[in-house]
mmCIF file of C-alpha atoms in Angstrom:
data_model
loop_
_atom_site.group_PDB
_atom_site.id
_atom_site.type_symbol
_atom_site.label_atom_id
_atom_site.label_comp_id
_atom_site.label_asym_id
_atom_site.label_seq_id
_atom_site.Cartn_x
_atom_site.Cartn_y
_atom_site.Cartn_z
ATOM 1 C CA UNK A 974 50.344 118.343 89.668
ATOM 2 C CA UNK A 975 49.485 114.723 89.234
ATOM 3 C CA UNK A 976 46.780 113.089 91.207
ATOM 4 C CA UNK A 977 48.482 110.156 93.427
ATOM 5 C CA UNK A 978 47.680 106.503 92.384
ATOM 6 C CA UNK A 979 46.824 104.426 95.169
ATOM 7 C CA UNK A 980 50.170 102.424 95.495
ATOM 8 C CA UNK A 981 51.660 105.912 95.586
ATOM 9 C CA UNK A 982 49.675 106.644 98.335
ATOM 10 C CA UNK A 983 49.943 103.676 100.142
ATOM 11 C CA UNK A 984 54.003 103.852 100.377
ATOM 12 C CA UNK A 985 53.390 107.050 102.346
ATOM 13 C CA UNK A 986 52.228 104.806 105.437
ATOM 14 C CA UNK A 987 54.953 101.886 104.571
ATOM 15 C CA UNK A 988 57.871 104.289 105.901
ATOM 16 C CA UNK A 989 55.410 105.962 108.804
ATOM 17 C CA UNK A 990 57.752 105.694 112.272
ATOM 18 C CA UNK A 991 56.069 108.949 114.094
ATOM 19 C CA UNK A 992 58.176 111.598 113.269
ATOM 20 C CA UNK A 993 57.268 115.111 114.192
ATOM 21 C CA UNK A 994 57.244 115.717 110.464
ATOM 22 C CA UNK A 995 55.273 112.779 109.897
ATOM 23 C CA UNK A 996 52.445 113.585 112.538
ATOM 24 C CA UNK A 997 52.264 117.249 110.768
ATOM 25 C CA UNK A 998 51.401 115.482 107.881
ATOM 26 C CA UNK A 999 48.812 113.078 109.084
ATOM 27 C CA UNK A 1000 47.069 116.017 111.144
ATOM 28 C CA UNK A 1001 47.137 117.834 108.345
ATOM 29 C CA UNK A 1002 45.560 114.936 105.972
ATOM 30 C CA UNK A 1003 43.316 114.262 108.871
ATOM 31 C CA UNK A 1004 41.498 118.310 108.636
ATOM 32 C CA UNK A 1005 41.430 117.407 104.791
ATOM 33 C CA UNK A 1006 39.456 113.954 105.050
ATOM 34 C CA UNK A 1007 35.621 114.453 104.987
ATOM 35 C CA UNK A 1008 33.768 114.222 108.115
ATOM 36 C CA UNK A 1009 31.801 110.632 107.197
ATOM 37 C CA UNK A 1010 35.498 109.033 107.064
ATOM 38 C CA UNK A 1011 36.446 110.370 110.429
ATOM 39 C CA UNK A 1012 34.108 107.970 112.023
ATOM 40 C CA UNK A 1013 35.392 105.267 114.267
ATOM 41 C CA UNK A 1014 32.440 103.310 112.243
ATOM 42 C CA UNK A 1015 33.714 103.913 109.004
ATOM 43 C CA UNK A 1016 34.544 100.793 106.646
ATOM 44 C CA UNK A 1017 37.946 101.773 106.285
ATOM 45 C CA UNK A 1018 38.575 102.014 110.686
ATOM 46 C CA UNK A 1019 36.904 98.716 110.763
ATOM 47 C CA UNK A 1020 39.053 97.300 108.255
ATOM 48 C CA UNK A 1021 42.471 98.626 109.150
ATOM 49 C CA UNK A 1022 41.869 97.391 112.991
ATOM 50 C CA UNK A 1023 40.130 94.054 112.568
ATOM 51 C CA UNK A 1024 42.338 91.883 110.748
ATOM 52 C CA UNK A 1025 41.101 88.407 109.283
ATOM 53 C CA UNK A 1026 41.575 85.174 111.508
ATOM 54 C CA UNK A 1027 44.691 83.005 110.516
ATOM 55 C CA UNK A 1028 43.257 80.240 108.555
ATOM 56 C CA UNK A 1029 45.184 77.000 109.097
ATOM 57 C CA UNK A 1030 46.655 76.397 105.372
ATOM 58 C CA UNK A 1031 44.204 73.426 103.708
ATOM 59 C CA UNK A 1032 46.914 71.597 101.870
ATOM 60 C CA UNK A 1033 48.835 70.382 104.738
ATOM 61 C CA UNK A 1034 48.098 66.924 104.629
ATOM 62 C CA UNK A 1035 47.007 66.394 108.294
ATOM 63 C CA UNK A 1036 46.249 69.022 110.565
ATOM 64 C CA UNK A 1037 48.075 70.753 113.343
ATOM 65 C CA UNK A 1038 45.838 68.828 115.749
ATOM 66 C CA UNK A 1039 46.454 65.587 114.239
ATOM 67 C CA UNK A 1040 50.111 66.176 114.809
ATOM 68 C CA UNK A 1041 50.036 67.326 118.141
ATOM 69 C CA UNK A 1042 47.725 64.474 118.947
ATOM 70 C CA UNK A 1043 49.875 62.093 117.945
ATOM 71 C CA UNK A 1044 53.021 63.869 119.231
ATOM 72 C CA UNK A 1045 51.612 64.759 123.108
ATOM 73 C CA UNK A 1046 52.043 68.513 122.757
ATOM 74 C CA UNK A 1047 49.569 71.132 121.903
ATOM 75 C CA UNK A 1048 48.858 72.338 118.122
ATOM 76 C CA UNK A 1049 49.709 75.934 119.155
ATOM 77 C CA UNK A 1050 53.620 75.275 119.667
ATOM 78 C CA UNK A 1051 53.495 73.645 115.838
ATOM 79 C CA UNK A 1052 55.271 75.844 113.663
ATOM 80 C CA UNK A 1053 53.927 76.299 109.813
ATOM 81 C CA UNK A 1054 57.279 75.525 108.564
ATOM 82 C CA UNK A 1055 57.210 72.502 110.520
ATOM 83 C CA UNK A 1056 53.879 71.425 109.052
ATOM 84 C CA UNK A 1057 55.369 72.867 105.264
ATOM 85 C CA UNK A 1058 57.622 70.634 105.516
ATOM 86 C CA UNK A 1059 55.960 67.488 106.494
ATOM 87 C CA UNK A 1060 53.716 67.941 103.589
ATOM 88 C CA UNK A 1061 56.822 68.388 101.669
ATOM 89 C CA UNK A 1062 57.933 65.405 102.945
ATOM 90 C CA UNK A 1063 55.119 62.854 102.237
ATOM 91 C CA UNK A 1064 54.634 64.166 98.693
ATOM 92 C CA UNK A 1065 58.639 64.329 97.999
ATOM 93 C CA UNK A 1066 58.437 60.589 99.235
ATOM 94 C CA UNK A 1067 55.202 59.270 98.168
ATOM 95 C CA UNK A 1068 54.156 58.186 101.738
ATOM 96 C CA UNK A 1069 50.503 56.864 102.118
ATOM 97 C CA UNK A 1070 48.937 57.094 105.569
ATOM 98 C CA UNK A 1071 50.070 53.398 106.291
ATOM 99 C CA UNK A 1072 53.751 54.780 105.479
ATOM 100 C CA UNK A 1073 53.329 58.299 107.234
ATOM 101 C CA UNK A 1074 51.944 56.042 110.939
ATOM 102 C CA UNK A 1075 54.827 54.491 110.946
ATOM 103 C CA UNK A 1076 57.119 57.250 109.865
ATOM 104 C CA UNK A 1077 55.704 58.985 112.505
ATOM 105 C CA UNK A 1078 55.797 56.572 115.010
ATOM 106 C CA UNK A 1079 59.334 56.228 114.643
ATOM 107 C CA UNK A 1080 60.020 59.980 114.312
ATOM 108 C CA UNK A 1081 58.432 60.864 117.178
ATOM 109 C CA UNK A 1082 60.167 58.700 119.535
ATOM 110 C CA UNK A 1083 63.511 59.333 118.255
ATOM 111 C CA UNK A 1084 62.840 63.061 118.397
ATOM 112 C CA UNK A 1085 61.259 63.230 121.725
ATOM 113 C CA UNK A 1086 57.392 63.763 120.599
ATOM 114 C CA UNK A 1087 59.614 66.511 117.710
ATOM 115 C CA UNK A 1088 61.322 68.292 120.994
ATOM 116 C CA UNK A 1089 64.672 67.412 119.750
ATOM 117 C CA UNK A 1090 65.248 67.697 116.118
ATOM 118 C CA UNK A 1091 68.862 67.878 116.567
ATOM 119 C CA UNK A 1092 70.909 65.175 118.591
ATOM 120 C CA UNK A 1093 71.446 66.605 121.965
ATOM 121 C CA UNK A 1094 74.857 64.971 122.011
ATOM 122 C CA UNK A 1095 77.762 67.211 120.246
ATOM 123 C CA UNK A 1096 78.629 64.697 117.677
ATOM 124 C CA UNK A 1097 82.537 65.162 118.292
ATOM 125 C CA UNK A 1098 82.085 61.262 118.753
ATOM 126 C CA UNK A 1099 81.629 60.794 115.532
ATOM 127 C CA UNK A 1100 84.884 62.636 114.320
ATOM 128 C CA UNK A 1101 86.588 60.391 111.566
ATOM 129 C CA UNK A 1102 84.014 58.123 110.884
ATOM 130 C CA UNK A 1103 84.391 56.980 107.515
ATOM 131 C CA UNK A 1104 81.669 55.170 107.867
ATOM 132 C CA UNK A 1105 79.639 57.649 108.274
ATOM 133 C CA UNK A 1106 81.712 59.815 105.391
ATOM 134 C CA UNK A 1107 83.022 62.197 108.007
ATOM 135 C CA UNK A 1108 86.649 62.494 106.470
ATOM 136 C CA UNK A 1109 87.021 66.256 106.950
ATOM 137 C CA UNK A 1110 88.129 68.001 110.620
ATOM 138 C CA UNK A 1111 84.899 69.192 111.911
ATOM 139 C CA UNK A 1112 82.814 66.832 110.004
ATOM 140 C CA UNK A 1113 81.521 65.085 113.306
ATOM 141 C CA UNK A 1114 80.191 68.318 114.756
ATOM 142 C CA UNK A 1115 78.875 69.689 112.100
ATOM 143 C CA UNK A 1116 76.961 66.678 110.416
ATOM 144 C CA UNK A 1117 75.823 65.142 113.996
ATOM 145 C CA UNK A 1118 72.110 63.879 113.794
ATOM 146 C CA UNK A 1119 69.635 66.023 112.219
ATOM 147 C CA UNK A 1120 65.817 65.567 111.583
ATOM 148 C CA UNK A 1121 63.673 64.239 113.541
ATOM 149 C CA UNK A 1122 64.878 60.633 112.935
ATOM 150 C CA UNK A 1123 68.747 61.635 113.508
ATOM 151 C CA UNK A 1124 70.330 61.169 110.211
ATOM 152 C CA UNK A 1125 74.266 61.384 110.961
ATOM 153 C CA UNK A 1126 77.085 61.988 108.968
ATOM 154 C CA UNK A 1127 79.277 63.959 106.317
ATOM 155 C CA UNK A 1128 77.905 61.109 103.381
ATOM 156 C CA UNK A 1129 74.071 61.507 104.518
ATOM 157 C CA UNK A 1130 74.050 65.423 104.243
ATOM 158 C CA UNK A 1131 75.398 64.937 100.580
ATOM 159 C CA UNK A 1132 73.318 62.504 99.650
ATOM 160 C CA UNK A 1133 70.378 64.582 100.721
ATOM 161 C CA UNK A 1134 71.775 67.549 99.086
ATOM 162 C CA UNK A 1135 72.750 65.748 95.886
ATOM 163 C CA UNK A 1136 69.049 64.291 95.949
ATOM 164 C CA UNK A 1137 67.213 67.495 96.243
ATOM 165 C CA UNK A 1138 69.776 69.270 93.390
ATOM 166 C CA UNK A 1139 68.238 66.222 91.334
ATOM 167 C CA UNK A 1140 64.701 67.405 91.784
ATOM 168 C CA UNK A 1141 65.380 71.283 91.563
ATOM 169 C CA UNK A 1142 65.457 72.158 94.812
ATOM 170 C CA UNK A 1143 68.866 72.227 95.210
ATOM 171 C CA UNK A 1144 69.849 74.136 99.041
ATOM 172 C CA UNK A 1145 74.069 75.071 99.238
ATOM 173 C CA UNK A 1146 73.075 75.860 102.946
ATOM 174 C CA UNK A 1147 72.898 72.162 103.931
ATOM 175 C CA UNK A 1148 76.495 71.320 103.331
ATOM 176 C CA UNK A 1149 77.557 74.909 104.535
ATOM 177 C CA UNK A 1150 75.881 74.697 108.006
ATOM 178 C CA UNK A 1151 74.893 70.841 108.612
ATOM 179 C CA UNK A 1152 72.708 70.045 111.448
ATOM 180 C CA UNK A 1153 71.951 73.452 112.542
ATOM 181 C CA UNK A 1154 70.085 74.302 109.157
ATOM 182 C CA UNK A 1155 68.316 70.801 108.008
ATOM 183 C CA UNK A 1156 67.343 71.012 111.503
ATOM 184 C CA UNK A 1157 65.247 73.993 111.169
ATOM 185 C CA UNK A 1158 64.554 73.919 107.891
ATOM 186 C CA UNK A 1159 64.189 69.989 106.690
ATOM 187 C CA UNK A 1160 63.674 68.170 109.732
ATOM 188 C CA UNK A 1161 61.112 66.407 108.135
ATOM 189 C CA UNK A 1162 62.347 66.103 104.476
ATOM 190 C CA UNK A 1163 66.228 64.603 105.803
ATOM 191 C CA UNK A 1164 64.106 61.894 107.396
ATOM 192 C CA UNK A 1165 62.322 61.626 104.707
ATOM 193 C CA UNK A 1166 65.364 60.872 102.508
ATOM 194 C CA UNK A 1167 66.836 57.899 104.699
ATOM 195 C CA UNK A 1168 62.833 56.448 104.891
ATOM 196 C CA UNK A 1169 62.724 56.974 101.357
ATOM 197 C CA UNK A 1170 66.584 55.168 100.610
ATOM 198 C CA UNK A 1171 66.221 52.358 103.207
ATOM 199 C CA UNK A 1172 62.773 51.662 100.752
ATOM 200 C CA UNK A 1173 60.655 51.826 104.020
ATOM 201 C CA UNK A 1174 57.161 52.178 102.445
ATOM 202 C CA UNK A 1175 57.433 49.142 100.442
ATOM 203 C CA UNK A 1176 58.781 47.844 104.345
ATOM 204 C CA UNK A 1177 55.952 49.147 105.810
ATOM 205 C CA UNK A 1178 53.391 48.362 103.338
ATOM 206 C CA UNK A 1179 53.538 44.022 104.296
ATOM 207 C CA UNK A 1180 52.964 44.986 108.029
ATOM 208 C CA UNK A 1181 49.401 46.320 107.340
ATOM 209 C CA UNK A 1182 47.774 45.821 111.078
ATOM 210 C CA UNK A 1183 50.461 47.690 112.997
ATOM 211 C CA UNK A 1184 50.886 45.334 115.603
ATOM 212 C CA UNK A 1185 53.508 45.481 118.437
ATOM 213 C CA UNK A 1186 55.420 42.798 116.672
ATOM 214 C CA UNK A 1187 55.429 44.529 113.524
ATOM 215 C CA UNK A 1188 55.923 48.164 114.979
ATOM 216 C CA UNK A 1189 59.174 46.421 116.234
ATOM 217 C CA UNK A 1190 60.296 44.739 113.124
ATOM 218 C CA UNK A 1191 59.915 48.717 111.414
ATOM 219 C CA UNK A 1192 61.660 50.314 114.797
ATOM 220 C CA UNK A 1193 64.860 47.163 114.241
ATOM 221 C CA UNK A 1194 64.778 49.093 110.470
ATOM 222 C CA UNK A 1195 65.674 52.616 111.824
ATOM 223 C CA UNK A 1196 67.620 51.649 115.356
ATOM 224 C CA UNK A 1197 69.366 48.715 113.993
ATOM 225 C CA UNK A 1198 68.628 46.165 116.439
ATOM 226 C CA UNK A 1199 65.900 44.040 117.313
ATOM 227 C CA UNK A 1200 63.972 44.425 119.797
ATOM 228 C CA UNK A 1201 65.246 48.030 118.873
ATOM 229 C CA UNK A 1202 65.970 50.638 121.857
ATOM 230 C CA UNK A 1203 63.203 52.345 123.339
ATOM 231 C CA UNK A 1204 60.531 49.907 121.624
ATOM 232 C CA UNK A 1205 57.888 50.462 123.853
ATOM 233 C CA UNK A 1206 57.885 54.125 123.342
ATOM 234 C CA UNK A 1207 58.114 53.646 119.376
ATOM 235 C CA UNK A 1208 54.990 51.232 119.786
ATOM 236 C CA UNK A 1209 53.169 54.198 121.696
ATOM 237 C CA UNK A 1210 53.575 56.679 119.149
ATOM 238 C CA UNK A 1211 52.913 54.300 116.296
ATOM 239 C CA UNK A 1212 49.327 53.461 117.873
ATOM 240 C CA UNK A 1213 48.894 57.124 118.205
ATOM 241 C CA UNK A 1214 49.757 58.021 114.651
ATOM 242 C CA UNK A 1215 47.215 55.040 113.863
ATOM 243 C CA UNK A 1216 44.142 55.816 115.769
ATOM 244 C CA UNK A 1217 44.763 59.550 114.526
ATOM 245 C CA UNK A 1218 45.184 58.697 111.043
ATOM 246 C CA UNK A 1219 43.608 55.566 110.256
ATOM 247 C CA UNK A 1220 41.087 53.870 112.552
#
């Protein structure tokens, strides 16, 4: 008989769900294993019940902690696909920490401090919008803000689609589902997109200093009015996002 190779061996605890022929097995194995490995001490005990620390991943490009510090919530509640696809994000879009303060400013007061990454309203109010490409029954539901700056509409999904087919990474599930996937999966990235097509680094790189005034001419950008709603709030963020990531 042929001597079992260690990934052999290993599949026999893969499929292991404590059946009675199962524990006749391992008692069995157990009588057979020397007396030195039956040691709560042994290396291989200490091992199998101490597993490593979670080590926060080293190429996001700002930590949990910054995030949460500049969002008001606590790292913990931070998802790794969240942070994924931030990083995504910023490289996909070239943002520079000047860029990514403001980005962030803006995206977190639009998405609560990142509590509401999809618009709490329905969107059957936007139903027929051609301005917003929604030309399909459904469409206003279905492509209702999304991300954590609320891109809307039918026409922005595709777009965002069309521009990640363009780089490779093309997704089917974004048209399919809408708001409830790119809210999960690219709330970051979507935003990302409309910074990127509304050429808001190059915006955001002549208002070096951040101040209120400025913060509001950026906010005017994204809410299309000036003073833009809720400016206060998107100033608070923004100075967040700035003493976090730049003073």
């Amino acid at each position: 008989m042929s001597q079992l190779t260690v990934e052999e061996f290993r599949n026999f605890f893969k499929y292991y769900n404590g059946e009675e022929h199962q524990v006749r097995a391992v008692d069995e194995l157990y009588k057979q294993v020397t007396m030195p490995g039956k040691s709560s001490n042994a290396t291989w005990v200490k091992m199998y019940r101490q597993a490593p620390e979670p080590e926060e991943k080293s190429e996001w490009v700002i930590s949990k902690e910054q995030m949460a510090a500049i969002m008001g919530g606590s790292a913990s509640t931070i998802s790794d696909e969240i942070m994924d696809d931030y990083t995504r994000c910023v490289q996909t879009f070239k943002m520079d920490r000047l860029a990514q303060v403001y980005f962030l400013g803006q995206c977190g007061h639009e998405s609560a401090g990142l509590r509401h990454p999809v618009e709490i309203h329905d969107g059957s109010n936007y139903e027929g919008r051609s301005d917003l490409g929604n030309s399909q029954a459904g469409d206003g539901v279905l492509y209702a803000g999304t991300g954590y700056i609320q891109v809307t509409g039918r026409y922005n999904h595709q777009a965002f689609a069309d521009y990640l087919d363009s780089i490779g990474q093309g997704d089917a599930r974004i048209m399919a589902e809408g708001k409830t996937y790119t809210s999960v999966h690219y709330p970051w990235s979507i935003s990302g997109y409309w910074w990127h097509q509304n050429n808001m680094n190059a915006y955001c790189a002549n208002r070096p200093k951040c101040t209120n005034f400025q913060i509001d001419e950026v906010g005017a950008r994204v809410n299309g009015r000036n003073r833009p709603n809720g400016a206060d709030d998107r100033i608070s963020y923004t100075d967040k996002a700035y003493r976090t990531l730049l003073s």
